[in-house]
Amino acid sequence: MAKPVDLRRFTGFRAITWLCLFVLYAPLVIVAIYSFNDSTSITRWGGFSLKWYVDVFTGPEAPKFRDAAINSFTIAIGAAICATLIATAAAVAMNRAGRFRGKTASLALINLPLMVPEIVTAVASLVFFITIGFKTGLLTIFLAHIVFCIPFAYLPISARMQSVPDMYEQAAMDLYATPWEAFRLVLLPLMVPGILSGFLLAFIISLDDFLITNFVKGAGVETLPTAIFGSVKQGIKPNIMAISTLLLGVSVVFVTLSWIIGRAGQTKR
Amino acid sequence: MADNAAPLTANAVEIDNVVKRYGFVTALHGVSMQIGDGEFFTLLGPSGCGKTTLLRCIAGFEDVSEGAIRLHGQDIAPLPPHKREVNTVFQQYALFPHMTVSQNTSFGLLRLGWSAADAEARAKQVLDLVQLGQFAERRPGQLSGGQQQRVALARALAPRPKVLLLDEPLSALDLKLRQAVRSELKAIQRETGIAFVFVTHDQEEALTMSDRIAVMSAGHVQQIGTPREIYEAPSNRFVADFIGETNLLDVTVSRVADGAAEILLPGGARLSCPAALGARVGQGHLSLRPERLGITISGQGQLQATVEDHVYLGTDTQLHMRLGSGEALVVRLQNGAGAIPERGARLGLEIEAGAARLLSD
Amino acid sequence: MAGGAPGGASKSEIYKGNGPKLLLPAWLFIGVFLVMPVAIMAIYSFLTKEFRGGVIWEFTLAAYDQFFLDRGLFGDEPPSIEWTYIGIFWRSIWQAGLATVLCLLIGFPTAWFIATRDVKARSVWLFLITVPYWVNLLIRTVSMKFLIRDTGPLNEFLLALGVIDTPLALVNTNFAVQLGLFYSYLPFMVLPIYAAVERYDFSMSEAAADLYASSWATLRLVILPVVKPGIVAGCILVFVPSLGAFLAPDLLGGAKTFMIGSLIEEQFKGAAGNWPFGAAASMILLTIVMGVLLVHARAQTKGER
Ligand SMILES: Nc1ncnc2c1ncn2[C@@H]1O[C@H](COP(=O)(O)OP(=O)(O)OP(=O)(O)O)[C@@H](O)[C@H]1O
Ligand SMILES: [Mg+2]
């Protein structure tokens, strides 16, 4: 008897997937390994050491990176919160408010920051702030970040809202809840996984941004990516590898978090 | 128009010529009905006939395009859903997954401004009524389908609404459970005295539970009446065909008077039988219930037919027969009462009392 | 059946009438901080350049003239087509297109493979693919540079193996930029294709096999057309950011591998800058990208009909 053909399998696809993972991970893993290198020469392996991590926190460049990190995290948290609020309101409008004029245009507008190339947004933001006489600095970074975080927050929030049937809110209103109570007591709790994923995604996207920040940051203000970029321009030093590895750790923690939230959201329903 | 100043009417709900349009689709074409206080009223009809739409209009999830809906004499058109003293048991139950059974049940009470303690006591009372007292602290996801259905019922009953709307509440249950829940639901309705508007497309459910039934099709009310009236005295072809099984024959009507008609059957025999309101002299349609036709030897009885096929159905056997005039006809015979005629046998058919009814269209 | 499909997520109107109010913050933010800036940038592209950066408010077509036309060193020769900038755009489009094709060749099998695992394994694979997507792009690009440097671990490794005698000069080549783009945007290709394959109904493959299609014929004739929307989405998600990419060409490439992103960035940095010209180049890039997206949207609505 002939072996039954599995229509899902194609030879070679598994190997390609491994290749894909290898390409994605090799540089990150190598840098993580070399960040523990004792040698001052960045290519020769001189034994295991944490000295570059110590250097990151206490070395000559420590204050610069500490300020940059504080800026980065403050902006990321603030921008992510604002973007999440704006995106949640927008998602309610798009998914729960029936039809109204300008709905299609609104969806396009929400997604516009994804469609405009980053370099164009960066240039446009710079000339805008200069034209209206707004001094570039932390605030301009913050405002620019909110804008491009909106679609990233909107994506998971809206997807989640679509998957929550509106019968729950109808049941709530049938049981004498006002629209606001139906939102607060029923829709919002059911939306928690989507809102958290939206927030996390917006946070990471803000933390990640180099190009736009670099254009609107103004003199003397640095975020982690701009500080790292400036430093790398002079050559890759081991302390940069240590910072990179730390940020890599932050990212991994965040994906894991959002992964766990996503699974919790699935099993609950 | 009813006088809005006099809210004391015996009707819990009055639906007055309601039209509902969705763009180019008209889901309800001028539907009217009165639902009495404490009545178990059923909306019965095939899929897409507008049952859910009517229910959603009463609950306030849809605005009516024309006509009025009155609750105890008061026009509720301007009221949003959360201001209508009407509760719904949803088809998929719509239990809040993030709240316990007890929280679900007291949800409406708290929105009405009850104190937490009163709401909890009332929730407990209603949960006991539906025999779920011991499940109060569970989440809906930890209950079986039948238990969830009862929580949905308890949640909707807790605020003592004037009217309870139930949209196919039993359709998610399996057959056995459905039959058990039927009598339970009916008992709870009697005990609480709340008017139930019950939607189903299962005629057996409708016939066994209802005080009155409204049969609907394509956005029109076809007939309103007690289960017995609907089954035994269908007014038109749709109702006769939809409720139970029937044979529809083209006949010539020679006389209609006082609810009775004189008819010429295919094959030439004469018959006098009850007639629906609106039946006219001329060409008409006759409903013949298959279980009330008896077989006799050829030559006897009002109709002559040939057996073409038989289908065994357990308690009954269905005979597919053809009249001399070419029309098909189905006869149901109880099994065990005698030999089943062979294919090709020519037989006479006896129309028993109550088998025939002249329809209005 | 429209509307009240029980249990399904129907289009609800619970907050009817509040739509515009709820969208106001999004409109405000994106309108003020993105649409208006782009409009101002469009105006900038028609202004006169100020020598130490910035603009003089006099309208002129000089920026576009400089982009498209060559009038000789002193600007007095009869105009001919200026190939420098068109060449940079063309090379960028070519690089971005190649990156898209490479991502598709690797990304499709990967997405397919992951989507056909059982549910548990699938979520682990998906997790592994999403981690790099969440890692800072700058860090990823720097890591790649570190890996392929002349004295980097890759060369050391190959030298130690004896595969090569002299280090490969990878950095500052088109190849490095290409590798960087591919590496940066690969997850963007995998995720939408994965979503499309996951929804694919495998009984269609069975039907095709039943009708004598080989597995490659099934892939070509049944599967690819059905998952095409995912593939197209993935291609756009790779092509558009690759076209305007800055980090990969800047860090991994050199003068010869100049792309649009660096060209624009240069106009706004330092004394050599030319803001109107940078704005004009941005407008041209934006036009190309919007053109691609518009064609995509057209094709999509046509496909729906
Ligand atoms: N939101 C809507 N938009 C457009 N048409 C609708 C909408 N809701 C219902 N309809 C149409 O109205 C008609 C009646 O629908 P309704 O849901 O009331 O049927 P139903 O009797 O409850 O059927 P079922 O037994 O299948 O639940 C159908 O033709 C349906 O397609
Ligand atoms: Mg229905």
Tab-separated table of N, CA and C in Angstrom, chain C residues 186-244:
chain	number	residue	atom	x	y	z
C	186	LEU	N	12.413	40.405	7.847
C	186	LEU	CA	11.930	39.035	7.663
C	186	LEU	C	10.685	38.704	8.508
C	187	PRO	N	10.651	39.079	9.799
C	187	PRO	CA	9.439	38.753	10.574
C	187	PRO	C	8.165	39.367	9.987
C	188	PHE	N	8.307	40.541	9.327
C	188	PHE	CA	7.134	41.178	8.716
C	188	PHE	C	6.544	40.323	7.604
C	189	MET	N	7.391	39.499	6.986
C	189	MET	CA	6.901	38.630	5.926
C	189	MET	C	6.239	37.393	6.520
C	190	VAL	N	6.867	36.858	7.548
C	190	VAL	CA	6.385	35.584	8.100
C	190	VAL	C	5.002	35.741	8.733
C	191	LEU	N	4.805	36.792	9.521
C	191	LEU	CA	3.578	36.870	10.327
C	191	LEU	C	2.282	36.928	9.504
C	192	PRO	N	2.168	37.825	8.501
C	192	PRO	CA	0.895	37.824	7.743
C	192	PRO	C	0.686	36.543	6.943
C	193	ILE	N	1.761	35.964	6.414
C	193	ILE	CA	1.578	34.715	5.651
C	193	ILE	C	1.130	33.610	6.611
C	194	TYR	N	1.735	33.606	7.779
C	194	TYR	CA	1.325	32.625	8.775
C	194	TYR	C	-0.179	32.736	9.052
C	195	ALA	N	-0.643	33.975	9.238
C	195	ALA	CA	-2.062	34.183	9.548
C	195	ALA	C	-2.937	33.645	8.416
C	196	ALA	N	-2.493	33.851	7.170
C	196	ALA	CA	-3.298	33.388	6.027
C	196	ALA	C	-3.300	31.860	5.941
C	197	VAL	N	-2.129	31.253	6.139
C	197	VAL	CA	-2.049	29.787	6.036
C	197	VAL	C	-2.837	29.131	7.161
C	198	GLU	N	-2.818	29.767	8.333
C	198	GLU	CA	-3.532	29.184	9.466
C	198	GLU	C	-5.027	29.092	9.178
C	199	ARG	N	-5.533	30.068	8.416
C	199	ARG	CA	-6.960	30.053	8.095
C	199	ARG	C	-7.280	29.139	6.914
C	200	TYR	N	-6.227	28.684	6.200
C	200	TYR	CA	-6.456	27.873	5.016
C	200	TYR	C	-7.111	26.549	5.396
C	201	ASP	N	-8.104	26.167	4.609
C	201	ASP	CA	-8.849	24.944	4.899
C	201	ASP	C	-8.219	23.784	4.125
C	202	PHE	N	-7.579	22.870	4.863
C	202	PHE	CA	-6.805	21.836	4.197
C	202	PHE	C	-7.644	20.807	3.457
C	203	SER	N	-8.962	20.837	3.662
C	203	SER	CA	-9.767	19.919	2.856
C	203	SER	C	-9.711	20.324	1.384
C	204	MET	N	-9.327	21.597	1.120
C	204	MET	CA	-9.168	22.009	-0.278
C	204	MET	C	-7.983	21.288	-0.916
C	205	SER	N	-6.903	21.119	-0.130
C	205	SER	CA	-5.769	20.353	-0.646
C	205	SER	C	-6.187	18.923	-0.922
C	206	GLU	N	-7.007	18.377	-0.022
C	206	GLU	CA	-7.462	17.006	-0.213
C	206	GLU	C	-8.300	16.902	-1.480
C	207	ALA	N	-9.148	17.912	-1.683
C	207	ALA	CA	-9.977	17.915	-2.889
C	207	ALA	C	-9.093	17.950	-4.131
C	208	ALA	N	-8.018	18.781	-4.080
C	208	ALA	CA	-7.126	18.884	-5.230
C	208	ALA	C	-6.408	17.560	-5.473
C	209	ALA	N	-5.940	16.945	-4.375
C	209	ALA	CA	-5.238	15.667	-4.496
C	209	ALA	C	-6.199	14.617	-5.045
C	210	ASP	N	-7.416	14.671	-4.610
C	210	ASP	CA	-8.435	13.749	-5.080
C	210	ASP	C	-8.643	13.904	-6.587
C	211	LEU	N	-8.439	15.141	-7.077
C	211	LEU	CA	-8.606	15.402	-8.510
C	211	LEU	C	-7.257	15.325	-9.221
C	212	TYR	N	-6.356	14.492	-8.705
C	212	TYR	CA	-5.097	14.135	-9.378
C	212	TYR	C	-4.053	15.224	-9.414
C	213	ALA	N	-4.100	16.239	-8.522
C	213	ALA	CA	-3.046	17.245	-8.506
C	213	ALA	C	-1.897	16.737	-7.648
C	214	SER	N	-0.648	16.898	-8.145
C	214	SER	CA	0.512	16.547	-7.330
C	214	SER	C	0.630	17.599	-6.235
C	215	SER	N	1.515	17.367	-5.248
C	215	SER	CA	1.532	18.325	-4.150
C	215	SER	C	2.069	19.673	-4.611
C	216	TRP	N	2.990	19.694	-5.600
C	216	TRP	CA	3.462	20.993	-6.111
C	216	TRP	C	2.384	21.680	-6.925
C	217	ALA	N	1.625	20.878	-7.665
C	217	ALA	CA	0.516	21.469	-8.437
C	217	ALA	C	-0.523	22.041	-7.493
C	218	THR	N	-0.769	21.337	-6.379
C	218	THR	CA	-1.718	21.834	-5.392
C	218	THR	C	-1.243	23.165	-4.830
C	219	LEU	N	0.049	23.230	-4.527
C	219	LEU	CA	0.616	24.465	-3.982
C	219	LEU	C	0.406	25.617	-4.967
C	220	ARG	N	0.705	25.344	-6.228
C	220	ARG	CA	0.674	26.393	-7.240
C	220	ARG	C	-0.764	26.802	-7.587
C	221	LEU	N	-1.637	25.809	-7.719
C	221	LEU	CA	-2.968	26.088	-8.279
C	221	LEU	C	-4.032	26.364	-7.224
C	222	VAL	N	-3.840	25.835	-6.018
C	222	VAL	CA	-4.887	26.002	-5.007
C	222	VAL	C	-4.405	26.846	-3.829
C	223	ILE	N	-3.299	26.435	-3.237
C	223	ILE	CA	-2.878	27.082	-1.997
C	223	ILE	C	-2.443	28.523	-2.227
C	224	LEU	N	-1.540	28.725	-3.216
C	224	LEU	CA	-1.013	30.078	-3.417
C	224	LEU	C	-2.113	31.103	-3.707
C	225	PRO	N	-3.047	30.781	-4.615
C	225	PRO	CA	-4.119	31.775	-4.826
C	225	PRO	C	-4.916	32.074	-3.559
C	226	VAL	N	-5.122	31.046	-2.733
C	226	VAL	CA	-5.955	31.264	-1.543
C	226	VAL	C	-5.213	32.085	-0.487
C	227	VAL	N	-3.909	31.839	-0.314
C	227	VAL	CA	-3.193	32.584	0.727
C	227	VAL	C	-2.543	33.849	0.156
C	228	LYS	N	-2.851	34.175	-1.096
C	228	LYS	CA	-2.231	35.333	-1.743
C	228	LYS	C	-2.387	36.637	-0.953
C	229	PRO	N	-3.569	36.930	-0.396
C	229	PRO	CA	-3.668	38.185	0.355
C	229	PRO	C	-2.612	38.298	1.453
C	230	GLY	N	-2.322	37.192	2.144
C	230	GLY	CA	-1.292	37.206	3.184
C	230	GLY	C	0.069	37.481	2.584
C	231	ILE	N	0.336	36.871	1.438
C	231	ILE	CA	1.634	37.061	0.787
C	231	ILE	C	1.794	38.514	0.354
C	232	VAL	N	0.748	39.056	-0.257
C	232	VAL	CA	0.824	40.447	-0.718
C	232	VAL	C	1.031	41.385	0.475
C	233	ALA	N	0.293	41.137	1.558
C	233	ALA	CA	0.456	41.977	2.748
C	233	ALA	C	1.893	41.902	3.246
C	234	GLY	N	2.441	40.685	3.300
C	234	GLY	CA	3.821	40.509	3.751
C	234	GLY	C	4.783	41.274	2.861
C	235	CYS	N	4.602	41.172	1.534
C	235	CYS	CA	5.506	41.849	0.596
C	235	CYS	C	5.475	43.356	0.818
C	236	ILE	N	4.266	43.901	1.030
C	236	ILE	CA	4.166	45.344	1.247
C	236	ILE	C	4.849	45.740	2.557
C	237	LEU	N	4.627	44.895	3.585
C	237	LEU	CA	5.229	45.205	4.888
C	237	LEU	C	6.750	45.135	4.845
C	238	VAL	N	7.305	44.392	3.897
C	238	VAL	CA	8.763	44.352	3.761
C	238	VAL	C	9.236	45.455	2.817
C	239	PHE	N	8.544	45.594	1.689
C	239	PHE	CA	9.018	46.515	0.651
C	239	PHE	C	9.005	47.973	1.123
C	240	VAL	N	7.892	48.390	1.721
C	240	VAL	CA	7.757	49.807	2.068
C	240	VAL	C	8.826	50.268	3.066
C	241	PRO	N	9.007	49.587	4.198
C	241	PRO	CA	10.073	50.066	5.097
C	241	PRO	C	11.467	49.862	4.519
C	242	SER	N	11.683	48.853	3.688
C	242	SER	CA	13.008	48.660	3.087
C	242	SER	C	13.368	49.839	2.201
C	243	LEU	N	12.349	50.326	1.483
C	243	LEU	CA	12.591	51.410	0.542
C	243	LEU	C	13.106	52.659	1.256
C	244	GLY	N	12.517	52.960	2.408
C	244	GLY	CA	12.952	54.156	3.124
C	244	GLY	C	13.929	53.849	4.242
